[in-house]
Tab-separated table of N, CA and C in Angstrom:
chain	number	residue	atom	x	y	z
P	7	MET	N	236.614	143.241	-12.643
P	7	MET	CA	235.329	142.874	-11.314
P	7	MET	C	236.372	141.906	-11.099
P	8	ARG	N	236.380	141.951	-10.600
P	8	ARG	CA	236.670	141.137	-8.587
P	8	ARG	C	236.620	139.819	-8.793
P	9	GLN	N	236.191	138.776	-8.982
P	9	GLN	CA	236.247	137.795	-9.221
P	9	GLN	C	235.484	137.423	-7.492
P	10	ASP	N	234.306	137.058	-7.540
P	10	ASP	CA	233.621	136.335	-6.228
P	10	ASP	C	235.257	135.064	-5.577
P	11	ILE	N	234.647	135.068	-3.924
P	11	ILE	CA	236.193	134.370	-3.526
P	11	ILE	C	235.328	133.606	-3.848
P	12	ASN	N	234.583	132.830	-3.138
P	12	ASN	CA	234.039	131.281	-3.312
P	12	ASN	C	234.194	130.895	-4.726
P	13	LYS	N	233.709	131.374	-6.222
P	13	LYS	CA	234.504	130.942	-7.309
P	13	LYS	C	235.522	131.038	-7.622
P	14	TYR	N	236.251	132.086	-6.723
P	14	TYR	CA	237.762	132.353	-6.769
P	14	TYR	C	238.601	130.412	-6.598
P	15	PHE	N	237.918	130.351	-5.616
P	15	PHE	CA	239.174	128.916	-5.163
P	15	PHE	C	238.264	127.803	-5.603
P	16	LEU	N	236.893	127.917	-5.730
P	16	LEU	CA	236.303	126.403	-6.911
P	16	LEU	C	237.197	127.114	-8.177
P	17	SER	N	237.630	127.679	-8.895
P	17	SER	CA	238.441	127.824	-10.214
P	17	SER	C	239.331	126.744	-9.913
P	18	ILE	N	240.057	127.323	-8.930
P	18	ILE	CA	241.375	126.759	-8.470
P	18	ILE	C	240.983	124.948	-7.926
P	19	ALA	N	240.458	124.593	-7.416
P	19	ALA	CA	240.031	123.248	-7.124
P	19	ALA	C	239.648	122.698	-8.614
P	20	LYS	N	238.680	123.200	-10.163
P	20	LYS	CA	238.660	122.681	-11.637
P	20	LYS	C	240.472	122.702	-11.833
P	21	THR	N	240.962	123.829	-11.482
P	21	THR	CA	242.138	123.495	-12.632
P	21	THR	C	242.991	122.372	-11.048
P	22	ILE	N	243.065	122.483	-10.200
P	22	ILE	CA	243.466	120.686	-9.697
P	22	ILE	C	242.909	120.131	-10.255
P	23	SER	N	241.760	119.319	-10.545
P	23	SER	CA	240.802	118.295	-11.373
P	23	SER	C	242.687	117.622	-11.830
P	24	THR	N	242.997	118.980	-12.968
P	24	THR	CA	243.343	118.845	-14.293
P	24	THR	C	244.373	117.568	-13.707
P	25	ARG	N	244.954	117.502	-12.917
P	25	ARG	CA	245.835	116.578	-12.240
P	25	ARG	C	245.531	115.217	-12.103
P	26	SER	N	244.514	114.463	-12.081
P	26	SER	CA	243.752	114.051	-12.178
P	26	SER	C	244.230	112.666	-12.630
P	27	THR	N	244.531	111.304	-12.014
P	27	THR	CA	244.470	110.625	-13.128
P	27	THR	C	243.208	108.964	-13.653
P	28	CYS	N	241.795	110.113	-13.237
P	28	CYS	CA	241.085	108.860	-14.158
P	28	CYS	C	240.452	109.216	-14.575
P	29	GLU	N	240.456	108.674	-15.400
P	29	GLU	CA	239.191	109.203	-16.689
P	29	GLU	C	238.279	109.611	-17.513
P	30	ARG	N	237.490	108.827	-15.916
P	30	ARG	CA	236.395	108.738	-15.921
P	30	ARG	C	235.489	109.730	-15.277
P	31	LYS	N	236.976	110.563	-14.434
P	31	LYS	CA	236.846	111.945	-14.009
P	31	LYS	C	237.489	112.409	-13.296
P	32	LYS	N	237.232	114.014	-13.648
P	32	LYS	CA	238.361	114.379	-12.573
P	32	LYS	C	237.377	115.162	-11.966
P	33	VAL	N	238.160	115.210	-10.566
P	33	VAL	CA	237.273	115.884	-9.268
P	33	VAL	C	238.197	116.634	-8.025
P	34	GLY	N	239.123	117.350	-8.290
P	34	GLY	CA	239.898	118.599	-7.475
P	34	GLY	C	239.356	118.834	-6.413
P	35	CYS	N	239.446	119.436	-5.194
P	35	CYS	CA	239.438	119.696	-4.036
P	35	CYS	C	240.991	120.562	-3.412
P	36	ILE	N	239.980	121.683	-2.179
P	36	ILE	CA	240.914	122.216	-1.878
P	36	ILE	C	240.282	123.253	-0.856
P	37	ILE	N	241.046	122.465	1.100
P	37	ILE	CA	240.601	123.365	1.746
P	37	ILE	C	242.044	124.786	2.315
P	38	VAL	N	240.377	125.729	2.667
P	38	VAL	CA	240.612	126.715	3.040
P	38	VAL	C	240.548	127.479	4.409
P	39	ARG	N	241.420	128.057	5.388
P	39	ARG	CA	241.262	128.584	5.972
P	39	ARG	C	241.379	130.173	6.118
P	40	ASP	N	240.352	131.574	5.961
P	40	ASP	CA	241.030	132.691	5.963
P	40	ASP	C	241.322	133.459	4.803
P	41	LYS	N	240.491	132.396	4.302
P	41	LYS	CA	241.248	132.477	2.961
P	41	LYS	C	242.423	131.939	2.639
P	42	ASN	N	243.339	131.030	3.026
P	42	ASN	CA	243.745	130.682	2.766
P	42	ASN	C	244.046	129.369	2.208
P	43	ILE	N	245.203	128.805	1.393
P	43	ILE	CA	244.684	127.782	0.691
P	43	ILE	C	245.751	126.840	2.122
P	44	LEU	N	245.143	125.638	2.457
P	44	LEU	CA	245.490	124.871	3.631
P	44	LEU	C	246.289	123.454	2.584
P	45	SER	N	245.833	122.911	1.654
P	45	SER	CA	245.569	121.902	1.292
P	45	SER	C	244.637	121.903	0.102
P	46	THR	N	245.442	121.133	-1.041
P	46	THR	CA	244.786	120.973	-2.127
P	46	THR	C	244.545	118.815	-2.331
P	47	GLY	N	243.578	118.635	-3.025
P	47	GLY	CA	244.295	116.985	-3.406
P	47	GLY	C	242.762	116.915	-4.534
P	48	TYR	N	243.842	115.510	-5.174
P	48	TYR	CA	242.589	115.377	-6.897
P	48	TYR	C	242.288	113.500	-6.796
P	49	ASN	N	241.694	113.613	-8.129
P	49	ASN	CA	241.793	112.027	-7.011
P	49	ASN	C	242.587	111.155	-7.810
P	50	GLY	N	242.984	110.468	-7.485
P	50	GLY	CA	243.971	109.067	-8.331
P	50	GLY	C	245.057	108.417	-7.754
P	51	SER	N	245.029	107.245	-7.713
P	51	SER	CA	245.215	105.729	-7.334
P	51	SER	C	246.467	106.465	-5.688
P	52	PRO	N	246.546	105.479	-5.012
P	52	PRO	CA	247.320	105.898	-3.981
P	52	PRO	C	248.532	106.350	-4.189
P	53	ALA	N	249.436	106.872	-3.527
P	53	ALA	CA	251.198	106.901	-4.313
P	53	ALA	C	251.841	105.939	-3.836
P	54	GLY	N	252.394	105.028	-5.678
P	54	GLY	CA	252.971	104.098	-5.438
P	54	GLY	C	252.821	103.372	-6.340
P	55	LEU	N	251.655	102.988	-6.835
P	55	LEU	CA	250.383	102.674	-7.542
P	55	LEU	C	250.073	102.468	-8.427
P	56	PRO	N	249.703	101.912	-9.037
P	56	PRO	CA	249.621	102.149	-10.590
P	56	PRO	C	248.024	103.104	-10.661
P	57	HIS	N	248.346	104.494	-11.666
P	57	HIS	CA	247.130	104.530	-12.777
P	57	HIS	C	246.126	104.130	-13.128
P	58	CYS	N	244.413	104.900	-13.088
P	58	CYS	CA	243.842	104.796	-13.832
P	58	CYS	C	244.459	104.440	-15.096
P	59	GLU	N	244.855	105.702	-16.080
P	59	GLU	CA	244.934	105.835	-17.077
P	59	GLU	C	246.736	105.145	-17.769
P	60	GLU	N	246.811	104.027	-16.737
P	60	GLU	CA	248.032	103.665	-17.263
P	60	GLU	C	247.957	101.909	-17.686
P	61	VAL	N	246.780	101.218	-16.083
P	61	VAL	CA	246.220	100.330	-16.480
P	61	VAL	C	244.572	100.233	-16.451
P	62	GLY	N	243.802	101.416	-15.895
P	62	GLY	CA	241.957	101.131	-16.185
P	62	GLY	C	241.291	101.410	-15.423
P	63	CYS	N	240.925	101.316	-15.437
P	63	CYS	CA	240.105	102.058	-14.182
P	63	CYS	C	239.263	100.712	-13.559
P	64	GLU	N	238.924	100.431	-11.829
P	64	GLU	CA	238.936	99.185	-11.956
P	64	GLU	C	237.063	99.651	-10.506
P	65	ILE	N	236.321	98.741	-11.472
P	65	ILE	CA	234.945	99.770	-11.304
P	65	ILE	C	233.926	97.937	-10.105
P	66	GLU	N	233.676	98.972	-9.994
P	66	GLU	CA	232.460	98.589	-8.587
P	66	GLU	C	231.265	99.082	-8.586
P	67	ASN	N	230.624	98.482	-8.079
P	67	ASN	CA	228.997	99.348	-7.646
P	67	ASN	C	229.106	100.611	-8.906
P	68	SER	N	229.141	100.374	-10.295
P	68	SER	CA	229.654	101.962	-11.330
P	68	SER	C	230.533	102.787	-11.235
P	69	SER	N	231.080	103.059	-9.414
P	69	SER	CA	232.190	103.552	-9.690
P	69	SER	C	233.773	102.682	-10.046
P	70	CYS	N	234.981	103.993	-9.877
P	70	CYS	CA	236.353	103.822	-9.584
P	70	CYS	C	236.349	103.711	-8.778
P	71	ILE	N	237.130	102.241	-7.983
P	71	ILE	CA	237.458	101.887	-7.399
P	71	ILE	C	238.847	102.312	-6.942
P	72	ARG	N	239.726	102.526	-7.826
P	72	ARG	CA	241.208	102.164	-7.263
P	72	ARG	C	241.641	103.444	-7.047
P	73	THR	N	240.733	104.608	-8.259
P	73	THR	CA	240.972	105.990	-7.026
P	73	THR	C	241.134	106.443	-5.483
P	74	THR	N	241.405	107.386	-4.967
P	74	THR	CA	241.335	108.339	-3.880
P	74	THR	C	240.580	108.835	-4.038
P	75	HIS	N	239.586	109.655	-3.724
P	75	HIS	CA	238.973	110.561	-3.518
P	75	HIS	C	239.877	112.338	-3.507
P	76	ALA	N	239.891	112.506	-4.182
P	76	ALA	CA	240.218	114.255	-3.788
P	76	ALA	C	239.940	114.488	-2.025
P	77	GLU	N	238.977	114.310	-1.985
P	77	GLU	CA	238.402	114.819	-0.402
P	77	GLU	C	239.711	114.473	1.190
P	78	GLN	N	239.274	113.072	0.254
P	78	GLN	CA	240.394	111.932	0.805
P	78	GLN	C	241.785	112.739	0.910
P	79	ASN	N	242.596	112.632	-0.555
P	79	ASN	CA	244.041	112.938	-0.701
P	79	ASN	C	244.114	114.313	-0.054
P	80	ALA	N	243.391	115.768	-0.147
P	80	ALA	CA	243.434	116.855	1.026
P	80	ALA	C	243.695	116.717	2.183
P	81	ILE	N	242.927	115.684	2.688
P	81	ILE	CA	242.462	115.831	4.019
P	81	ILE	C	243.953	114.737	4.554
P	82	CYS	N	244.405	113.758	3.986
P	82	CYS	CA	245.033	112.952	3.669
P	82	CYS	C	247.172	113.785	3.861
P	83	GLN	N	246.606	114.395	3.116
P	83	GLN	CA	247.515	115.943	2.408
P	83	GLN	C	247.952	116.915	4.181
P	84	ALA	N	246.800	117.027	4.277
P	84	ALA	CA	246.316	118.155	5.170
P	84	ALA	C	247.786	117.523	7.145
P	85	ALA	N	247.473	116.134	7.349
P	85	ALA	CA	247.146	115.420	8.161
P	85	ALA	C	248.740	115.182	8.041
P	86	LYS	N	249.368	114.854	6.841
P	86	LYS	CA	250.298	114.052	5.873
P	86	LYS	C	252.057	115.637	7.299
P	87	ASN	N	251.314	116.495	6.268
P	87	ASN	CA	252.286	117.624	6.401
P	87	ASN	C	251.994	118.781	7.552
P	88	GLY	N	250.657	118.224	8.984
P	88	GLY	CA	250.196	118.790	10.103
P	88	GLY	C	250.119	120.054	10.352
P	89	VAL	N	249.063	120.012	9.267
P	89	VAL	CA	248.511	121.019	8.848
P	89	VAL	C	246.699	121.160	9.603
P	90	SER	N	245.993	121.673	10.586
P	90	SER	CA	244.641	121.350	10.693
P	90	SER	C	244.570	121.788	10.681
P	91	ILE	N	242.404	121.045	9.711
P	91	ILE	CA	242.364	121.722	9.014
P	91	ILE	C	240.644	122.189	9.650
P	92	ASN	N	240.782	121.658	11.478
P	92	ASN	CA	239.304	122.093	11.908
P	92	ASN	C	239.086	123.904	11.475
P	93	ASN	N	237.751	123.479	11.332
P	93	ASN	CA	237.194	125.210	11.095
P	93	ASN	C	237.617	125.537	9.891
P	94	SER	N	237.176	125.382	8.393
P	94	SER	CA	237.899	125.748	7.737
P	94	SER	C	236.716	124.626	6.997
P	95	ILE	N	236.696	125.440	5.545
P	95	ILE	CA	235.817	125.742	3.758
P	95	ILE	C	236.262	124.975	3.598
P	96	LEU	N	235.346	123.383	2.554
P	96	LEU	CA	236.290	122.563	1.187
P	96	LEU	C	235.599	122.795	0.267
P	97	TYR	N	235.986	123.090	-0.991
P	97	TYR	CA	236.080	122.926	-2.361
P	97	TYR	C	235.881	122.072	-3.045
P	98	THR	N	234.941	121.893	-3.554
P	98	THR	CA	235.331	120.442	-4.359
P	98	THR	C	234.829	120.772	-6.244
P	99	THR	N	235.158	119.759	-7.045
P	99	THR	CA	234.318	120.201	-7.891
P	99	THR	C	233.145	119.251	-8.683
P	100	LEU	N	233.149	118.400	-7.331
P	100	LEU	CA	231.938	116.927	-7.243
P	100	LEU	C	231.504	116.763	-5.729
P	101	PHE	N	230.474	117.083	-5.580
P	101	PHE	CA	229.774	116.438	-4.438
P	101	PHE	C	230.174	115.739	-3.508
P	102	PRO	N	230.946	115.423	-1.777
P	102	PRO	CA	231.456	114.958	-1.953
P	102	PRO	C	230.067	113.493	-0.944
P	103	CYS	N	231.140	111.696	-1.703
P	103	CYS	CA	230.448	111.238	-1.649
P	103	CYS	C	229.752	110.714	-0.029
P	104	TYR	N	229.658	109.531	0.525
P	104	TYR	CA	229.063	109.293	1.838
P	104	TYR	C	230.723	108.941	2.743
P	105	THR	N	231.571	108.095	2.814
P	105	THR	CA	232.933	107.815	2.549
P	105	THR	C	233.156	109.574	3.116
P	106	CYS	N	233.500	109.750	1.986
P	106	CYS	CA	234.349	111.749	1.996
P	106	CYS	C	233.470	112.427	2.860
P	107	ALA	N	232.055	112.726	3.082
P	107	ALA	CA	231.242	112.568	4.720
P	107	ALA	C	231.497	113.068	5.375
P	108	LYS	N	231.811	111.488	5.781
P	108	LYS	CA	231.691	111.515	7.067
P	108	LYS	C	233.359	111.531	7.667
P	109	MET	N	234.745	111.695	6.412
P	109	MET	CA	235.629	111.962	7.235
P	109	MET	C	235.390	114.522	6.711
P	110	ILE	N	235.145	114.158	6.170
P	110	ILE	CA	234.684	116.302	6.418
P	110	ILE	C	234.210	116.426	7.720
P	111	ILE	N	233.280	115.771	8.368
P	111	ILE	CA	232.707	116.262	9.734
P	111	ILE	C	233.546	115.351	11.053
P	112	ASN	N	234.494	114.268	10.420
P	112	ASN	CA	235.578	114.190	12.039
P	112	ASN	C	236.143	115.322	11.712
P	113	CYS	N	237.199	116.323	10.447
P	113	CYS	CA	237.523	116.780	10.606
P	113	CYS	C	237.334	118.268	11.134
P	114	GLY	N	235.981	118.587	11.257
P	114	GLY	CA	236.317	119.430	11.528
P	114	GLY	C	235.679	120.348	11.024
P	115	ILE	N	235.657	120.378	9.499
P	115	ILE	CA	235.344	121.218	8.051
P	115	ILE	C	233.913	121.792	8.218
P	116	LYS	N	233.837	123.170	8.553
P	116	LYS	CA	232.535	123.645	8.427
P	116	LYS	C	231.388	124.295	7.241
P	117	GLU	N	232.211	124.544	6.441
P	117	GLU	CA	231.369	125.013	5.482
P	117	GLU	C	231.867	124.116	4.158
P	118	ILE	N	230.571	123.753	2.759
P	118	ILE	CA	230.955	123.017	1.599
P	118	ILE	C	230.947	124.108	-0.008
P	119	TYR	N	231.250	124.641	-0.405
P	119	TYR	CA	230.937	125.028	-1.615
P	119	TYR	C	231.163	123.623	-2.871
P	120	PHE	N	231.047	122.908	-3.684
P	120	PHE	CA	230.767	123.080	-4.797
P	120	PHE	C	230.342	122.993	-5.625
P	121	LEU	N	230.236	122.109	-7.515
P	121	LEU	CA	229.669	122.582	-8.556
P	121	LEU	C	229.535	121.952	-9.023
P	122	GLU	N	229.458	120.317	-9.092
P	122	GLU	CA	228.695	119.200	-9.494
P	122	GLU	C	228.043	118.469	-8.371
P	123	ASP	N	226.383	117.905	-9.095
P	123	ASP	CA	226.322	117.011	-7.787
P	123	ASP	C	226.322	116.100	-8.004
P	124	TYR	N	226.920	114.900	-6.840
P	124	TYR	CA	227.566	113.556	-6.675
P	124	TYR	C	226.098	112.918	-6.712
P	125	HIS	N	226.014	111.532	-7.814
P	125	HIS	CA	225.077	110.929	-8.248
P	125	HIS	C	223.840	110.025	-6.804
P	126	SER	N	225.090	110.179	-5.956
P	126	SER	CA	223.818	109.719	-5.542
P	126	SER	C	224.839	109.824	-3.084
P	127	SER	N	224.079	111.521	-3.542
P	127	SER	CA	224.656	112.461	-2.730
P	127	SER	C	223.275	112.358	-2.110
P	128	ARG	N	222.374	111.347	-0.704
P	128	ARG	CA	221.819	111.743	-0.365
P	128	ARG	C	221.558	111.987	0.889
P	129	LYS	N	222.154	110.389	0.722
P	129	LYS	CA	223.043	110.960	2.774
P	129	LYS	C	224.217	111.539	2.912
P	130	SER	N	225.370	111.753	2.045
P	130	SER	CA	225.591	112.707	2.235
P	130	SER	C	225.074	114.386	2.960
P	131	LYS	N	224.599	114.616	1.755
P	131	LYS	CA	223.273	115.661	2.083
P	131	LYS	C	222.686	114.876	3.944
P	132	ASP	N	222.408	114.383	3.708
P	132	ASP	CA	221.723	113.738	5.061
P	132	ASP	C	222.294	114.224	6.285
P	133	ILE	N	223.897	113.847	6.276
P	133	ILE	CA	224.746	114.143	7.246
P	133	ILE	C	225.379	115.344	7.645
P	134	PHE	N	225.629	116.302	6.612
P	134	PHE	CA	225.370	117.586	6.755
P	134	PHE	C	224.494	117.693	6.927
P	135	TRP	N	223.445	117.840	6.999
P	135	TRP	CA	221.932	119.311	7.963
P	135	TRP	C	222.446	118.469	9.441
P	136	GLN	N	222.780	116.909	9.669
P	136	GLN	CA	222.690	117.232	10.853
P	136	GLN	C	223.462	117.070	11.612
P	137	ARG	N	224.507	118.126	10.762
P	137	ARG	CA	225.359	118.408	11.339
P	137	ARG	C	225.523	120.432	10.733
P	138	LYS	N	224.693	120.741	11.051
P	138	LYS	CA	224.747	121.562	10.389
P	138	LYS	C	225.495	122.431	9.948
P	139	ILE	N	226.078	122.117	8.715
P	139	ILE	CA	227.559	121.390	7.708
P	139	ILE	C	226.818	122.197	6.318
P	140	ASN	N	226.679	123.466	6.377
P	140	ASN	CA	226.457	124.715	5.152
P	140	ASN	C	226.369	124.013	3.616
P	141	CYS	N	225.667	123.815	2.223
P	141	CYS	CA	226.334	122.921	0.969
P	141	CYS	C	226.447	123.795	0.462
P	142	TYR	N	226.965	125.372	-0.633
P	142	TYR	CA	226.111	125.344	-1.616
P	142	TYR	C	226.830	124.813	-3.335
P	143	LYS	N	225.994	125.023	-3.912
P	143	LYS	CA	226.348	124.869	-5.170
P	143	LYS	C	226.297	125.952	-6.350
P	144	ILE	N	227.631	126.144	-6.261
P	144	ILE	CA	228.378	127.529	-7.527
P	144	ILE	C	227.683	127.033	-8.798
P	145	LEU	N	227.327	127.881	-10.062
P	145	LEU	CA	228.254	128.194	-11.134
P	145	LEU	C	228.934	128.723	-11.243
P	146	LEU	N	230.406	128.065	-11.902
P	146	LEU	CA	231.181	128.734	-12.840
P	146	LEU	C	230.826	129.726	-13.828
């Protein structure tokens, strides 16, 4: 049987997460429009800087701040390559944090599919609801 398209893209996001260099949480993200992959990202240190796996995590308020989030990296990768992500769909292994949620809204992403809830996602869910961005938790 053919795999559901949303599960297919989430499984790709899960594979992308294996490139993460943060030992605390490996997150992968993929941005898609018209069933075509536009951009991908995983959480890790900014280009050219030491990675968590090399020097350890930098913890602040129980989160690693050394890394750039997967969603941020996917958005930056699209911008760097001149790819519009307006009216696209974001697939991520972890529900976006509040900072990423604001970036997602400003980029014109219209839907989100995710595998796991983020421990402090209430604000993200609230602003997605206000902007009528549907979010769907999917089990693989």
